[in-house]
mmCIF file of C-alpha atoms (C1' of nucleotides) in Angstrom:
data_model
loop_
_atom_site.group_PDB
_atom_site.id
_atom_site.type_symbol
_atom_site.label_atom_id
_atom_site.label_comp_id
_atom_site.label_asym_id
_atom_site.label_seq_id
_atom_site.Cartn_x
_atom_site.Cartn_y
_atom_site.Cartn_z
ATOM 1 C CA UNK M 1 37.469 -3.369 0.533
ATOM 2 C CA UNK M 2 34.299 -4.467 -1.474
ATOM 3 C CA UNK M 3 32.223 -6.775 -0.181
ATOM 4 C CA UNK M 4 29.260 -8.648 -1.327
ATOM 5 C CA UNK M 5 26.219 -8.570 0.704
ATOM 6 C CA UNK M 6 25.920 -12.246 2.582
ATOM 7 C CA UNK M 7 22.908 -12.306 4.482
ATOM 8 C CA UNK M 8 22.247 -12.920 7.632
ATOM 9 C CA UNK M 9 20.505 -15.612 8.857
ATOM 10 C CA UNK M 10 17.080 -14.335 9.079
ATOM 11 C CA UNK M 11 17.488 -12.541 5.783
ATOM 12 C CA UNK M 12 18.665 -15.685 4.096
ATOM 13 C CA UNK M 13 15.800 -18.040 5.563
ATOM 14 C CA UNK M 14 13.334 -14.859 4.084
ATOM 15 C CA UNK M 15 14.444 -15.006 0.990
ATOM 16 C CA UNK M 16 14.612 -18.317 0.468
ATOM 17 C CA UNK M 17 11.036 -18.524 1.150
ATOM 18 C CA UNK M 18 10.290 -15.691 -0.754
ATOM 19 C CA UNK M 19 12.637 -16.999 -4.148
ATOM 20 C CA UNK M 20 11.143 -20.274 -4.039
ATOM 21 C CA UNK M 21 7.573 -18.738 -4.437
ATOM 22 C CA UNK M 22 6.106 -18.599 -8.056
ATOM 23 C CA UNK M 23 3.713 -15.615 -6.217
ATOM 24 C CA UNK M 24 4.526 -12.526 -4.379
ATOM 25 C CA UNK M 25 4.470 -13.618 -0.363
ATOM 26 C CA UNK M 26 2.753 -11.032 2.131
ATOM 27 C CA UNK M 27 4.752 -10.200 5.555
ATOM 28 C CA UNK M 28 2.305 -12.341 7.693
ATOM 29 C CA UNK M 29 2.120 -15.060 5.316
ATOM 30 C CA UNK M 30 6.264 -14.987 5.397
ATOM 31 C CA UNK M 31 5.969 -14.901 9.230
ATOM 32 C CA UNK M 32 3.478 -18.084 9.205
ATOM 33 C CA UNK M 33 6.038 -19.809 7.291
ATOM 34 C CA UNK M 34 9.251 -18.971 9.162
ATOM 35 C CA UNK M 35 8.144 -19.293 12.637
ATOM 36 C CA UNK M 36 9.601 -23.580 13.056
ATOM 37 C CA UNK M 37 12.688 -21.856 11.928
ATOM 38 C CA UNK M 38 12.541 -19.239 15.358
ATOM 39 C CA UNK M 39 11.069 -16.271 13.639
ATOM 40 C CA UNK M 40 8.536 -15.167 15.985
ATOM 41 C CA UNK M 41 7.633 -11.448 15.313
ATOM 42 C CA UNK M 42 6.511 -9.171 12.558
ATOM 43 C CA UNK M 43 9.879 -7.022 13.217
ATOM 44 C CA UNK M 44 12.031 -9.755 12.469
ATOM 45 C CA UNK M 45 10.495 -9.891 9.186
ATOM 46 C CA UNK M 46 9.874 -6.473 8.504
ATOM 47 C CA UNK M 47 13.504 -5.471 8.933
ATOM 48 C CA UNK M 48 14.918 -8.448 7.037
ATOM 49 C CA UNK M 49 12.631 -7.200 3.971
ATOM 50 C CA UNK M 50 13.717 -4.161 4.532
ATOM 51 C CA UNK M 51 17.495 -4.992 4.067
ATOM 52 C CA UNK M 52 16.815 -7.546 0.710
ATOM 53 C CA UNK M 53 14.456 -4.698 -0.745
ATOM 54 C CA UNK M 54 17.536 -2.067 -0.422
ATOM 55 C CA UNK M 55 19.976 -4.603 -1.154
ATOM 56 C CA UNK M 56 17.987 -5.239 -4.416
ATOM 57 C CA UNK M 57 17.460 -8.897 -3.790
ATOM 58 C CA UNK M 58 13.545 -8.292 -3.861
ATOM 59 C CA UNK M 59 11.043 -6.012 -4.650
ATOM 60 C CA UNK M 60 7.798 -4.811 -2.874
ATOM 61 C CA UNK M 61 4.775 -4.651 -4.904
ATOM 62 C CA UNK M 62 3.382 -1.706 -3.422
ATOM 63 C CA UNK M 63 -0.129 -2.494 -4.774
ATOM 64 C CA UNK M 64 -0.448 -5.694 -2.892
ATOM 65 C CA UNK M 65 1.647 -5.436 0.012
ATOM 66 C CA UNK M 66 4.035 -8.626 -1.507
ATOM 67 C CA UNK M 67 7.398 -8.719 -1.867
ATOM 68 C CA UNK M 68 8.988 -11.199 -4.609
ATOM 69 C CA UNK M 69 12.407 -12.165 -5.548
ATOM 70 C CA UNK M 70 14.393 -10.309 -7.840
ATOM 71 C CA UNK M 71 14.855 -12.202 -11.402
ATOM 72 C CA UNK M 72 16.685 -8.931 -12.792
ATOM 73 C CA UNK M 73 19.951 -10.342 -12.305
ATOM 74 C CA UNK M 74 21.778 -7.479 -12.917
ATOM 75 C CA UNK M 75 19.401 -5.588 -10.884
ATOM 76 C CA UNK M 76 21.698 -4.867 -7.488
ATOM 77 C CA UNK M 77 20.037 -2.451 -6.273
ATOM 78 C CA UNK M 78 16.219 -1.551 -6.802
ATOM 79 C CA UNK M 79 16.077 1.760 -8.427
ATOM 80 C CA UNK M 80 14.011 1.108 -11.258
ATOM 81 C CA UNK M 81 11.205 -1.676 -10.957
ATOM 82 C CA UNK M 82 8.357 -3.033 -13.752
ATOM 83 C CA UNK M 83 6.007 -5.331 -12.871
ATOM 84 C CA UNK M 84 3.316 -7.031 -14.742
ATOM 85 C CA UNK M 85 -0.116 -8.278 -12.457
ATOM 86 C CA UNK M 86 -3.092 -10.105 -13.714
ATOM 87 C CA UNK M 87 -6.204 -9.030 -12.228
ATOM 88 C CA UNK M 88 -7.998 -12.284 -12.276
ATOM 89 C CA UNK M 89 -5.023 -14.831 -11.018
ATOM 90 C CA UNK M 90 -2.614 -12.268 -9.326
ATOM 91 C CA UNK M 91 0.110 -13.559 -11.300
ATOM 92 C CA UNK M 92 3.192 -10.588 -10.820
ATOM 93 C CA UNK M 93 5.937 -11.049 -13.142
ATOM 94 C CA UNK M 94 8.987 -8.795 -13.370
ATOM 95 C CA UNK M 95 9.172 -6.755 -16.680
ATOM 96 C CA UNK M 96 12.992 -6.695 -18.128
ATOM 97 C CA UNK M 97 12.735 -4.876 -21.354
ATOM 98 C CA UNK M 98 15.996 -2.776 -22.211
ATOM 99 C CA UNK M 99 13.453 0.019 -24.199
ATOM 100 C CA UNK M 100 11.243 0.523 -21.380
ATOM 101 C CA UNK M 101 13.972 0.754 -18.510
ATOM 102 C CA UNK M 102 16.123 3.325 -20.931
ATOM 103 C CA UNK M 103 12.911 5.121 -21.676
ATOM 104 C CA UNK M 104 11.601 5.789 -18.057
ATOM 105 C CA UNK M 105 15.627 6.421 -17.192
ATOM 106 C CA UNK M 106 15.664 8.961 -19.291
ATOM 107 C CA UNK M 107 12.189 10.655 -18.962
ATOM 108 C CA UNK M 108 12.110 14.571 -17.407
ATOM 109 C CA UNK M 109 9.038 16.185 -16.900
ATOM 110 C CA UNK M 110 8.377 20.229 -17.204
ATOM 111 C CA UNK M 111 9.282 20.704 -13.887
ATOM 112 C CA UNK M 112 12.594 19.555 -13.866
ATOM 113 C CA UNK M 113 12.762 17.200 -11.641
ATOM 114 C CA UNK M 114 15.476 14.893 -11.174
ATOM 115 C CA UNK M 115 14.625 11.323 -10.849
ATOM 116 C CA UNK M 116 16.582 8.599 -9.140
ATOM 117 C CA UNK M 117 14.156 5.920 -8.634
ATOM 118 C CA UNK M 118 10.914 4.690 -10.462
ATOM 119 C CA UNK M 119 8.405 1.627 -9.943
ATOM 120 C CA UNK M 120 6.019 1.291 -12.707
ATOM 121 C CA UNK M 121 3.366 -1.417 -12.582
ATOM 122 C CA UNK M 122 0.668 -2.857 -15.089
ATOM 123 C CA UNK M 123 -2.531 -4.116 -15.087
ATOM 124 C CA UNK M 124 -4.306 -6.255 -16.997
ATOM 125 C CA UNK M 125 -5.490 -10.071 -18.017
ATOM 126 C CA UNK M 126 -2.167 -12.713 -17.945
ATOM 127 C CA UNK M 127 -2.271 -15.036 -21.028
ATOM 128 C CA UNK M 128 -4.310 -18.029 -19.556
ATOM 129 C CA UNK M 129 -7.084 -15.326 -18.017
ATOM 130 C CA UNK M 130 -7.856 -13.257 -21.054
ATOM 131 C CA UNK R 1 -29.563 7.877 -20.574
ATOM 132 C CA UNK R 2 -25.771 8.708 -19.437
ATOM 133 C CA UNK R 3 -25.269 10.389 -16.121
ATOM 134 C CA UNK R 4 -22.079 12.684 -14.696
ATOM 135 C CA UNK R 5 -20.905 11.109 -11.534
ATOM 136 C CA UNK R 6 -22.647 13.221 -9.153
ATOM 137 C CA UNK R 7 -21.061 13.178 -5.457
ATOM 138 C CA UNK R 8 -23.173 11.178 -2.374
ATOM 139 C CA UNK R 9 -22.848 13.563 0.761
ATOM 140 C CA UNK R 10 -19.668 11.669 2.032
ATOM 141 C CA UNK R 11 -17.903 11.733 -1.555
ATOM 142 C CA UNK R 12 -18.581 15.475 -1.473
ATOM 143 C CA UNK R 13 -17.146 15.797 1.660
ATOM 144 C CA UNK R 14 -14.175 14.023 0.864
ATOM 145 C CA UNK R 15 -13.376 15.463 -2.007
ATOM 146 C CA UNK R 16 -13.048 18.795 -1.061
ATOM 147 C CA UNK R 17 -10.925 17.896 1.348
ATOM 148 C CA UNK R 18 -8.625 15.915 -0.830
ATOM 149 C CA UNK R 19 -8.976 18.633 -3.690
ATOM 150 C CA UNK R 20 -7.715 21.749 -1.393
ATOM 151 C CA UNK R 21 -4.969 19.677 0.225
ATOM 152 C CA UNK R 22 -1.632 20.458 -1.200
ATOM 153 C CA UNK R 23 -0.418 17.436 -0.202
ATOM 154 C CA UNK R 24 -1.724 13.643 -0.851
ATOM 155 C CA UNK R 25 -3.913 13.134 2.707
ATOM 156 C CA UNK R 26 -4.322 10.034 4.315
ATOM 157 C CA UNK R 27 -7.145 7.972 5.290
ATOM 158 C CA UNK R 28 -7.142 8.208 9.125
ATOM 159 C CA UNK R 29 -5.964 12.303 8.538
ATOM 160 C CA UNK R 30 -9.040 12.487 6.456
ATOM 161 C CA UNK R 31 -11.454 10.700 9.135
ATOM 162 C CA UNK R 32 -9.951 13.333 11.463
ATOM 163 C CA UNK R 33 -10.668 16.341 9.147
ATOM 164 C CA UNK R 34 -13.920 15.626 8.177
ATOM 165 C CA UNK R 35 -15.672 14.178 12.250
ATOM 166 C CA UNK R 36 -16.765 17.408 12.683
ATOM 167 C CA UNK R 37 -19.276 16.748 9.433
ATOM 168 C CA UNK R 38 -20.468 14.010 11.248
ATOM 169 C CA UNK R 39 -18.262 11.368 9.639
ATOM 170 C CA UNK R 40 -17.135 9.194 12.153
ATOM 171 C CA UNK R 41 -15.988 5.873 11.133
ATOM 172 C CA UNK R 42 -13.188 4.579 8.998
ATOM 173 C CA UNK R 43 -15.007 2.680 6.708
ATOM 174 C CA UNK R 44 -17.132 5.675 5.943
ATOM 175 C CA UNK R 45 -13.850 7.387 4.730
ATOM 176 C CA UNK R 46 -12.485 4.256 2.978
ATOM 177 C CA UNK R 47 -15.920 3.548 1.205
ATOM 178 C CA UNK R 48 -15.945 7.236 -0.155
ATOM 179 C CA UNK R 49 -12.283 6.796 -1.716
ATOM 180 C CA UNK R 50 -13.084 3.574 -3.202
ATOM 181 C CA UNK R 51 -15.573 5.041 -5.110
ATOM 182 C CA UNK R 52 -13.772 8.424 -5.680
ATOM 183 C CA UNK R 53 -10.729 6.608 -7.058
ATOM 184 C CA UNK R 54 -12.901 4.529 -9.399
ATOM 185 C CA UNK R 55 -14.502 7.500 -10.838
ATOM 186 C CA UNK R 56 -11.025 8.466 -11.636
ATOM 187 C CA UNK R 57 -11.688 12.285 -8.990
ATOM 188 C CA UNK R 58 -8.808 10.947 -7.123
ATOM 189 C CA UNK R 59 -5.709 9.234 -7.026
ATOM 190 C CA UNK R 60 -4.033 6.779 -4.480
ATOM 191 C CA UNK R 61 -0.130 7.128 -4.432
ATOM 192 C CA UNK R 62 0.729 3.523 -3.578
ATOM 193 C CA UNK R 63 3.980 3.957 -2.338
ATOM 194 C CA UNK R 64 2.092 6.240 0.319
ATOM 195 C CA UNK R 65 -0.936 4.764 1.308
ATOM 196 C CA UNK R 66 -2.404 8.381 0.514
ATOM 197 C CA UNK R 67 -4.636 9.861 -2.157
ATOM 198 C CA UNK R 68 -4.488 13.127 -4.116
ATOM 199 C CA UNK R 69 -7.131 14.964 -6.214
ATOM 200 C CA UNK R 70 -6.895 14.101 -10.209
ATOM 201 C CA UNK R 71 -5.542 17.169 -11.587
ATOM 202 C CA UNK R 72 -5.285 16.095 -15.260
ATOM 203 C CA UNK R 73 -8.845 17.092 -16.354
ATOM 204 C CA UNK R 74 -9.782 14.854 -18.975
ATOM 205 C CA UNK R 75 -8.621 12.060 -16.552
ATOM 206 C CA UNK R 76 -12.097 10.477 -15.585
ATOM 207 C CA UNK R 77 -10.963 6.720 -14.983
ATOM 208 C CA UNK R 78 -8.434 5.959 -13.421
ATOM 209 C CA UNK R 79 -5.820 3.561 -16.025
ATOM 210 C CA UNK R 80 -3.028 5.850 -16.708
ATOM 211 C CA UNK R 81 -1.829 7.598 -13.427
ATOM 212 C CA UNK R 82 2.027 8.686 -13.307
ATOM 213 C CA UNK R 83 3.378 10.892 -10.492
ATOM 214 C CA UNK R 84 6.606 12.331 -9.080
ATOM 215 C CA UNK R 85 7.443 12.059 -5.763
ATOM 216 C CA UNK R 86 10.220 13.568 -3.679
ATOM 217 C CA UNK R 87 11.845 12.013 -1.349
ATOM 218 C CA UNK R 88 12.504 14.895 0.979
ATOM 219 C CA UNK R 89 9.574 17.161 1.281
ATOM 220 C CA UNK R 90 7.444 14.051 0.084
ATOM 221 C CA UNK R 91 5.763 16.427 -3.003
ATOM 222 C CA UNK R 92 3.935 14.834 -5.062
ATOM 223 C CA UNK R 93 2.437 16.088 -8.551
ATOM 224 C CA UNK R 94 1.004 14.187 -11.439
ATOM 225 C CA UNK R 95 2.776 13.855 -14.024
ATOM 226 C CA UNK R 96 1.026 14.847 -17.094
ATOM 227 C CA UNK R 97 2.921 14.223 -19.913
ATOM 228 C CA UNK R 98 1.682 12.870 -23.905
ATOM 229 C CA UNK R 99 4.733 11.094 -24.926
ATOM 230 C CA UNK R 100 4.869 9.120 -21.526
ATOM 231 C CA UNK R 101 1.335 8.194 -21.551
ATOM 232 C CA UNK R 102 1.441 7.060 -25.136
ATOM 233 C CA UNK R 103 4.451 5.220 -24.853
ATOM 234 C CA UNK R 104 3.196 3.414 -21.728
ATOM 235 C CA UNK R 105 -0.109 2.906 -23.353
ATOM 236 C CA UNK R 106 1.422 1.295 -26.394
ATOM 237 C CA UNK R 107 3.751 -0.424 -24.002
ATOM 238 C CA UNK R 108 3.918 -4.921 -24.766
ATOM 239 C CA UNK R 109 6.070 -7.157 -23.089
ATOM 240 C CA UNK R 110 7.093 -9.877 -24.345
ATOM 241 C CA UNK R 111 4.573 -12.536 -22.503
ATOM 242 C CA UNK R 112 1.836 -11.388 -24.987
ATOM 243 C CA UNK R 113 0.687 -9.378 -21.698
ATOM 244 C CA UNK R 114 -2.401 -6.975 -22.330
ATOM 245 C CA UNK R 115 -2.645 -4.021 -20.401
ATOM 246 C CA UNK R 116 -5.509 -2.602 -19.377
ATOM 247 C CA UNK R 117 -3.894 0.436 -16.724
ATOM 248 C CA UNK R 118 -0.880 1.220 -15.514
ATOM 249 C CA UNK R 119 0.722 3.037 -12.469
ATOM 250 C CA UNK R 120 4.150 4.863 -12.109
ATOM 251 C CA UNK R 121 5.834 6.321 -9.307
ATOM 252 C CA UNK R 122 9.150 8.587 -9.982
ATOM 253 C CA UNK R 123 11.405 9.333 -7.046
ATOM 254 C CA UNK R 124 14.124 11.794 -6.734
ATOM 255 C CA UNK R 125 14.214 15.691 -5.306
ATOM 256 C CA UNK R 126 12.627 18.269 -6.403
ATOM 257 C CA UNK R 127 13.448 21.836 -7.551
ATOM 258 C CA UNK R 128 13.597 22.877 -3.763
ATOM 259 C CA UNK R 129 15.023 19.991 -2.289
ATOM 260 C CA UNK R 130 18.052 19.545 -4.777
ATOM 261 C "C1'" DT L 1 -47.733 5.546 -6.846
ATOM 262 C "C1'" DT L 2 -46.018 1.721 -5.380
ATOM 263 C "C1'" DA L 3 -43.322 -2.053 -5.055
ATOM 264 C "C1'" DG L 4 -38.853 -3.889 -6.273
ATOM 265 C "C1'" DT L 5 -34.035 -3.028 -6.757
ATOM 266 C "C1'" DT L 6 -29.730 -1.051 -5.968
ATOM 267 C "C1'" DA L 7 -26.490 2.187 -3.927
ATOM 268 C "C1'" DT L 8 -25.273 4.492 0.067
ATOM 269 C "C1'" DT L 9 -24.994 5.119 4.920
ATOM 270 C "C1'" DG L 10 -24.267 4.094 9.829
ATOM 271 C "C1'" DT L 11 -22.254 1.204 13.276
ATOM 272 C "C1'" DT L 12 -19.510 -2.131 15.839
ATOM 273 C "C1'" DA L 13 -15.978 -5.085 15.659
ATOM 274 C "C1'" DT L 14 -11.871 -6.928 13.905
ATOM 275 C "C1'" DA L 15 -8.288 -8.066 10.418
ATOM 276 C "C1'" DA L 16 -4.047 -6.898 8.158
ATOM 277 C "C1'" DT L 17 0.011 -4.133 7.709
ATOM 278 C "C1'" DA L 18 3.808 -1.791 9.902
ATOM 279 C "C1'" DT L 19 6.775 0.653 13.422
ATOM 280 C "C1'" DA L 20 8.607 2.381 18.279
ATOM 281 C "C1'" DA L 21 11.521 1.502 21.935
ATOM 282 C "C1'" DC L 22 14.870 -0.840 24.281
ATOM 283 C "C1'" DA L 23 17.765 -4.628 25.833
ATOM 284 C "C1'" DT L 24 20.903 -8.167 23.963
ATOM 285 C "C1'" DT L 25 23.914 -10.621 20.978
ATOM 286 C "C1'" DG L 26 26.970 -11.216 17.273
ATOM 287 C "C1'" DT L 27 30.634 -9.681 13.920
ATOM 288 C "C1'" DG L 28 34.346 -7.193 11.956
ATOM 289 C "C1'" DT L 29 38.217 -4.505 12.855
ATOM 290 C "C1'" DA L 30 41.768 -1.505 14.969
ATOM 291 C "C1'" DT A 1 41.065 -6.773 24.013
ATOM 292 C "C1'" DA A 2 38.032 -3.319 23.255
ATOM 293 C "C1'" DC A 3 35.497 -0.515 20.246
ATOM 294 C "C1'" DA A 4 31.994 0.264 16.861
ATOM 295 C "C1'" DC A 5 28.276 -1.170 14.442
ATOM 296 C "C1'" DA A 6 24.860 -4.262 12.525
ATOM 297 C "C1'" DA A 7 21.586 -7.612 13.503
ATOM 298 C "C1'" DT A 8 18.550 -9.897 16.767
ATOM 299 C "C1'" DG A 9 14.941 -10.691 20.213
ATOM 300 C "C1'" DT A 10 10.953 -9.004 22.572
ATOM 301 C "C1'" DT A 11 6.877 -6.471 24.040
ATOM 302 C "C1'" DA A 12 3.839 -3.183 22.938
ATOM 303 C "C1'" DT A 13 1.433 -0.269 19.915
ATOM 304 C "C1'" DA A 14 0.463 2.459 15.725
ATOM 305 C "C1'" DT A 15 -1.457 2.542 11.172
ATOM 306 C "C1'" DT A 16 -4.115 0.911 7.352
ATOM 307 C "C1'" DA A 17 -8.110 -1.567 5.829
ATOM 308 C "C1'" DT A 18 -12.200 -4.733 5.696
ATOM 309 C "C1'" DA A 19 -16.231 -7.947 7.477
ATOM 310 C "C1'" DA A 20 -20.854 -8.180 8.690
ATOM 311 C "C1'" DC A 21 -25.242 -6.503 9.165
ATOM 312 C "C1'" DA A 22 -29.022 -3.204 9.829
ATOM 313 C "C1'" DA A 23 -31.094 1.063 8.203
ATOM 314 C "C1'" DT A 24 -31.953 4.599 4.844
ATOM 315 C "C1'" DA A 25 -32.081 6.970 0.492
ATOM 316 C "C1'" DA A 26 -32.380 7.033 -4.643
ATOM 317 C "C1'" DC A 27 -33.595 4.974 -8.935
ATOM 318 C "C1'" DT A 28 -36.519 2.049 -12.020
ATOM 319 C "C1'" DA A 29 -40.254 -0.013 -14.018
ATOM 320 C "C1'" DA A 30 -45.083 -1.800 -13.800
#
DNA sequence: TTAGTTATTGTTATAATATAACATTGTGTA
DNA sequence: TACACAATGTTATATTATAACAATAACTAA
């Protein structure tokens, strides 16, 4: 029997927070914001990140520490991640481009190794700081 | 007048460390390593990788918090870095590879985004682990 | 060479990020 | 109901990283 993944409560008031954000939200910063709703320690946060990151519903960007909401919406589970970030202003956007993903999908190096997951991220100047 | 990046004492230090390792080290495993050369303090360690990663002599593996010798020798700044990772033994080598770098380097999204580096982390088993 | 400048170092303290361990509560299901 | 399992709550602690400031070394130009 299939189900769909309903969150729980404290995943649901996480990513709330974290899908209304036009910026990636730290762990702390989520904690600061959730604690009038009863969220009082890092664990409650770290473990409801956990679940939306392997659930797909977000994404960590591992070079800042910030999670942000999945706009993939096909993207179920997170097993192949792009991300745009602006050096000046921070800005992280999600790349969708159906080249790149089939591209890095199908990419082997010489040592034939099987890949089941990438994250690929890009740096550089967003339109309004170059 | 240009100048090769000669190592400072502590960069030295650190390097070799990081450059025999066959696995990506960490910061506080390298402060352990390396207090018997009289390094003592964290940010003694951290200010030597900041510098070694900008010269492009090392790598950090985001997803790890760890950093790894650059063993692609023409690499000498660090904008194009691509590894493998497995997710069992925790290998990791850098992926060295022409038609990857080109096609990330000649990589546009659709925002009109310019990059200036990129990162890429590939997951799966390796040869032994499969 | 000497002063000015900059990079590096040393040191203490602390901030920021993340997990261990264990007791408790809720939820689905046989 | 009772079992199994996931999620929660809680305290403590581990791990990763930087702030602030004083001291020293190395480089540069008059």
């Amino acid at each position: 029997m299939h189900k769909e993944h309903s969150l729980t409560k404290n995943q649901q008031i996480i990513f709330d927070l974290i899908d209304k954000s036009t910026e990636p939200l730290k762990a702390y910063s989520i904690l600061f914001n959730v604690q009038k709703k009863g969220i009082k320690a890092p664990l409650q946060v770290y473990r409801a990140l956990d679940k939306l990151v392997e659930i797909g519903k977000i994404h960590k960007i591992e070079s800042r520490n910030a999670f942000i909401a999945c706009h993939n919406s096909r993207c179920q589970v997170a097993k192949a991640t792009a991300f745009s970030i602006c050096e000046i202003c921070e800005k992280v956007t999600e790349i969708s481009s159906a080249g790149l993903s089939k591209y890095l999908a199908n990419f082997k190096d010489k040592d034939g190794m099987k890949y089941s997951k990438y994250n690929l991220e890009f740096f550089g100047l967003c339109k309004k700081c170059r």
